[in-house]
Amino acid sequence: MKLKCVILDDEPLACECIEGYAAKVDFLEIKAVGANPVEVMSTLDRQKIDLLFLDIQMPVINGLDLIKALKDPPTVIITTAYPEFALEGFQLDVLDYLVKPITFERFFKAVNKAHDYHTLQGNAVNVPSVSAAEDYFFVKCTNKFERIHFNDILYIQGMQNYVTIFTTKGKYITHLTLKTVEDNLRTKDFIRVHKSYIVAISRIEAVENNDLIIHSARIPVSRNYRDGTMEIVVGSKLWKK
């Protein structure tokens, strides 16, 4: 499966670097390279593009603003010299965030993630609703149906049209939206704490600033969900003087 790619960066050397790396990966096919966002958007309108390598700081338009402007953006991998924009990038569901200078090893890891994501899309199946009386469900992971018990779930991370379910037994990547997962979870046992995260309430070990600690993971709580999360997680359970 080849991924059709576009490179948008106002630095010619950066474009050459990404294009050179892409030439070494047999499942990448570069369809356009340039520094003009208008031309790139025209390419996106004319043909189906699977993957966009996108710089952030450009003279015509900020790369993050470009993502917001696209009605149906392709999978995006940010390529930038500015690590401070990483959080905002991931909030826009970018697949990965590469900080210049980019090594081939880091590039290859990112594009393999993109390949896995699009493979999951190709293998997608509809998952039926889960009865509240059942204690497990199945999801399709590549070519295998995996059974997951509700009690084993630690947290779930969503990105675009797939989710990663982190459990006590491992992690499972499947082609579903986080909204679909949320609709099928037991509402009393799980809580949405972020645009991209759902957590198992019983697995929360601590609350530190705007993070929930679950095992060794730190799960961010967004401003929109903070009050509701604190009420459910801490609420009347907080001991006071």
Short mmCIF file of C-alpha atoms in Angstrom, two decimals:
data_model
loop_
_atom_site.label_atom_id
_atom_site.label_comp_id
_atom_site.label_asym_id
_atom_site.label_seq_id
_atom_site.Cartn_x
_atom_site.Cartn_y
_atom_site.Cartn_z
CA MET A 1 0.00 0.00 0.00
CA LYS A 2 1.56 3.30 -1.13
CA LEU A 3 0.84 6.56 0.67
CA LYS A 4 0.47 9.62 -1.56
CA CYS A 5 2.37 12.46 0.11
CA VAL A 6 2.78 16.22 -0.07
CA ILE A 7 5.63 18.23 1.46
CA LEU A 8 4.92 21.84 2.45
CA ASP A 9 7.89 23.79 3.82
CA ASP A 10 9.34 27.20 2.98
CA GLU A 11 12.92 25.96 3.53
CA PRO A 12 14.30 24.35 0.34
CA LEU A 13 16.86 22.30 2.28
CA ALA A 14 14.13 20.93 4.55
CA CYS A 15 12.07 19.92 1.50
CA GLU A 16 15.08 18.20 -0.02
CA CYS A 17 15.73 16.35 3.23
CA ILE A 18 12.18 15.02 3.56
CA GLU A 19 11.98 14.20 -0.15
CA GLY A 20 15.29 12.34 0.05
CA TYR A 21 14.17 10.36 3.08
CA ALA A 22 10.85 9.54 1.40
CA ALA A 23 12.67 8.20 -1.66
CA LYS A 24 14.21 5.52 0.57
CA VAL A 25 10.80 4.27 1.79
CA ASP A 26 9.01 2.07 -0.73
CA PHE A 27 5.49 2.80 0.53
CA LEU A 28 5.77 6.60 0.14
CA GLU A 29 4.95 8.39 -3.12
CA ILE A 30 5.62 12.15 -3.25
CA LYS A 31 2.96 13.94 -5.32
CA ALA A 32 3.94 17.56 -4.62
CA VAL A 33 6.69 19.56 -2.93
CA GLY A 34 6.59 23.29 -2.32
CA ALA A 35 6.50 26.37 -0.14
CA ASN A 36 3.19 27.78 -1.36
CA PRO A 37 0.21 26.70 0.78
CA VAL A 38 -2.27 27.80 -1.92
CA GLU A 39 -0.70 25.44 -4.45
CA VAL A 40 -0.65 22.62 -1.92
CA MET A 41 -4.30 23.18 -1.04
CA SER A 42 -5.07 23.03 -4.75
CA THR A 43 -3.27 19.66 -4.91
CA LEU A 44 -5.36 18.43 -1.98
CA ASP A 45 -8.52 19.48 -3.82
CA ARG A 46 -7.52 17.77 -7.07
CA GLN A 47 -6.50 14.38 -5.74
CA LYS A 48 -6.61 12.16 -2.70
CA ILE A 49 -3.55 12.77 -0.52
CA ASP A 50 -2.84 10.39 2.35
CA LEU A 51 -0.01 12.16 4.16
CA LEU A 52 1.06 15.79 4.52
CA PHE A 53 4.51 16.76 5.83
CA LEU A 54 3.87 20.27 7.14
CA ASP A 55 6.09 23.02 8.48
CA ILE A 56 4.61 25.43 11.04
CA GLN A 57 6.36 28.78 10.67
CA MET A 58 5.81 29.88 7.06
CA PRO A 59 5.46 33.42 5.66
CA VAL A 60 2.03 33.02 4.04
CA ILE A 61 0.16 30.96 6.65
CA ASN A 62 0.98 29.19 9.89
CA GLY A 63 0.92 25.42 9.39
CA LEU A 64 -1.43 24.86 12.32
CA ASP A 65 -3.82 27.45 10.92
CA LEU A 66 -3.68 25.61 7.59
CA ILE A 67 -4.82 22.39 9.28
CA LYS A 68 -7.74 24.27 10.84
CA ALA A 69 -8.66 25.71 7.41
CA LEU A 70 -8.82 22.32 5.68
CA LYS A 71 -12.28 20.75 5.69
CA ASP A 72 -10.96 17.20 5.43
CA PRO A 73 -7.21 17.27 6.15
CA PRO A 74 -5.06 14.27 5.30
CA THR A 75 -2.92 12.59 7.93
CA VAL A 76 -0.41 15.23 9.05
CA ILE A 77 3.17 14.89 10.25
CA ILE A 78 4.55 18.21 11.50
CA THR A 79 8.16 19.05 10.53
CA THR A 80 9.40 22.10 12.42
CA ALA A 81 12.25 23.71 14.30
CA TYR A 82 9.87 24.81 17.08
CA PRO A 83 9.11 22.11 19.71
CA GLU A 84 6.92 24.48 21.74
CA PHE A 85 3.99 24.00 19.32
CA ALA A 86 3.80 20.23 19.94
CA LEU A 87 0.81 20.35 22.31
CA GLU A 88 -1.29 22.47 19.97
CA GLY A 89 -0.32 20.21 17.10
CA PHE A 90 -1.48 17.06 18.88
CA GLN A 91 -4.70 18.80 19.88
CA LEU A 92 -5.33 19.11 16.13
CA ASP A 93 -4.82 15.34 15.81
CA VAL A 94 -1.53 15.44 13.93
CA LEU A 95 -0.07 11.95 13.70
CA ASP A 96 3.49 12.89 14.71
CA TYR A 97 5.68 15.90 15.43
CA LEU A 98 9.23 15.93 14.07
CA VAL A 99 11.67 18.57 15.30
CA LYS A 100 14.42 19.68 12.92
CA PRO A 101 17.09 18.56 12.28
CA ILE A 102 15.20 15.34 11.54
CA THR A 103 17.10 12.06 11.48
CA PHE A 104 16.12 9.30 9.08
CA GLU A 105 15.48 6.97 12.03
CA ARG A 106 12.93 9.38 13.51
CA PHE A 107 11.39 10.02 10.08
CA PHE A 108 11.07 6.29 9.41
CA LYS A 109 9.35 5.73 12.76
CA ALA A 110 6.80 8.45 11.96
CA VAL A 111 5.97 7.23 8.45
CA ASN A 112 5.62 3.66 9.69
CA LYS A 113 3.05 4.96 12.15
CA ALA A 114 1.25 6.59 9.21
CA HIS A 115 1.40 3.35 7.23
CA ASP A 116 -0.04 1.37 10.17
CA TYR A 117 -2.82 3.93 10.54
CA HIS A 118 -3.86 3.73 6.89
CA THR A 119 -3.63 -0.06 6.97
CA LEU A 120 -6.03 -0.05 9.90
CA GLN A 121 -8.38 2.15 7.90
CA GLY A 122 -8.33 -0.36 5.08
CA ASN A 123 -9.13 -3.18 7.49
CA ALA A 124 -11.85 -1.28 9.31
CA VAL A 125 -15.03 -3.04 10.38
CA ASN A 126 -18.12 -1.80 12.19
CA VAL A 127 -18.22 -2.78 15.84
CA PRO A 128 -21.65 -3.47 17.32
CA SER A 129 -22.80 -1.90 20.56
CA VAL A 130 -21.78 -3.72 23.71
CA SER A 131 -24.39 -4.80 26.20
CA ALA A 132 -23.92 -3.37 29.67
CA ALA A 133 -24.29 -6.90 31.06
CA GLU A 134 -21.19 -8.11 29.25
CA ASP A 135 -17.75 -7.67 30.78
CA TYR A 136 -15.76 -7.72 27.55
CA PHE A 137 -15.86 -6.71 23.88
CA PHE A 138 -13.91 -7.38 20.69
CA VAL A 139 -11.99 -4.98 18.46
CA LYS A 140 -10.23 -5.69 15.19
CA CYS A 141 -6.48 -5.07 15.28
CA THR A 142 -4.99 -5.57 11.80
CA ASN A 143 -6.06 -9.13 10.95
CA LYS A 144 -7.01 -10.31 14.42
CA PHE A 145 -10.07 -9.83 16.63
CA GLU A 146 -8.88 -9.09 20.17
CA ARG A 147 -11.02 -9.59 23.26
CA ILE A 148 -10.69 -6.80 25.83
CA HIS A 149 -12.19 -6.88 29.32
CA PHE A 150 -13.56 -3.60 30.64
CA ASN A 151 -11.79 -4.16 33.97
CA ASP A 152 -8.40 -4.37 32.23
CA ILE A 153 -8.65 -0.95 30.56
CA LEU A 154 -6.36 1.78 31.90
CA TYR A 155 -7.08 4.55 29.40
CA ILE A 156 -7.88 5.12 25.74
CA GLN A 157 -6.22 7.59 23.39
CA GLY A 158 -7.88 8.74 20.19
CA MET A 159 -6.28 10.24 17.11
CA GLN A 160 -8.27 10.99 13.97
CA ASN A 161 -10.15 7.79 13.09
CA TYR A 162 -8.36 5.27 15.26
CA VAL A 163 -7.83 4.64 18.95
CA THR A 164 -5.22 2.99 21.11
CA ILE A 165 -6.67 1.09 24.06
CA PHE A 166 -4.12 0.76 26.87
CA THR A 167 -4.79 -2.16 29.21
CA THR A 168 -3.03 -4.09 31.96
CA LYS A 169 -2.18 -6.71 29.34
CA GLY A 170 -0.92 -4.46 26.55
CA LYS A 171 -2.14 -1.90 24.04
CA TYR A 172 -4.49 -2.40 21.10
CA ILE A 173 -4.76 -0.13 18.06
CA THR A 174 -8.03 -0.26 16.16
CA HIS A 175 -9.88 1.78 13.56
CA LEU A 176 -12.62 3.48 15.57
CA THR A 177 -13.39 7.02 16.59
CA LEU A 178 -13.09 7.97 20.24
CA LYS A 179 -16.77 8.98 20.14
CA THR A 180 -17.74 5.44 19.10
CA VAL A 181 -15.71 4.00 21.96
CA GLU A 182 -17.19 6.48 24.44
CA ASP A 183 -20.73 5.53 23.38
CA ASN A 184 -20.03 1.85 24.03
CA LEU A 185 -18.23 2.15 27.38
CA ARG A 186 -19.93 1.84 30.74
CA THR A 187 -20.53 5.45 31.69
CA LYS A 188 -20.13 4.88 35.44
CA ASP A 189 -16.65 3.36 35.03
CA PHE A 190 -15.04 5.72 32.50
CA ILE A 191 -14.71 9.45 32.00
CA ARG A 192 -13.72 11.66 29.09
CA VAL A 193 -11.00 14.03 30.31
CA HIS A 194 -9.68 15.45 27.06
CA LYS A 195 -10.54 15.67 23.38
CA SER A 196 -8.17 12.74 22.88
CA TYR A 197 -8.45 10.73 26.12
CA ILE A 198 -10.90 8.58 28.07
CA VAL A 199 -9.73 7.03 31.35
CA ALA A 200 -10.91 4.29 33.69
CA ILE A 201 -11.88 6.07 36.90
CA SER A 202 -10.76 3.22 39.15
CA ARG A 203 -7.28 3.27 37.60
CA ILE A 204 -6.49 6.90 38.47
CA GLU A 205 -3.71 6.85 41.06
CA ALA A 206 -3.17 10.60 41.51
CA VAL A 207 -4.06 14.04 40.20
CA GLU A 208 -1.13 16.38 39.68
CA ASN A 209 -1.76 19.87 38.31
CA ASN A 210 -3.63 19.20 35.05
CA ASP A 211 -2.55 15.56 34.71
CA LEU A 212 -3.98 12.26 35.85
CA ILE A 213 -1.45 9.61 36.83
CA ILE A 214 -2.30 6.09 35.67
CA HIS A 215 0.52 3.61 36.17
CA SER A 216 3.51 5.41 34.66
CA ALA A 217 1.43 7.48 32.21
CA ARG A 218 0.44 11.12 32.61
CA ILE A 219 -2.94 11.85 31.01
CA PRO A 220 -3.70 15.54 30.34
CA VAL A 221 -7.00 17.00 31.51
CA SER A 222 -8.16 19.79 29.23
CA ARG A 223 -9.70 22.99 30.53
CA ASN A 224 -13.16 22.10 29.20
CA TYR A 225 -13.24 18.82 31.14
CA ARG A 226 -11.35 19.82 34.29
CA ASP A 227 -14.24 20.81 36.59
CA GLY A 228 -16.31 17.75 35.76
CA THR A 229 -13.32 15.46 36.06
CA MET A 230 -12.30 16.81 39.48
CA GLU A 231 -15.86 16.48 40.75
CA ILE A 232 -16.11 12.84 39.71
CA VAL A 233 -12.55 11.76 40.53
CA VAL A 234 -12.00 13.67 43.77
CA GLY A 235 -15.29 15.33 44.79
CA SER A 236 -16.67 13.99 48.08
CA LYS A 237 -13.75 11.55 48.39
CA LEU A 238 -11.33 14.29 49.40
CA TRP A 239 -10.53 14.23 53.12
CA LYS A 240 -10.25 17.67 54.69
CA LYS A 241 -9.55 19.09 58.11
#
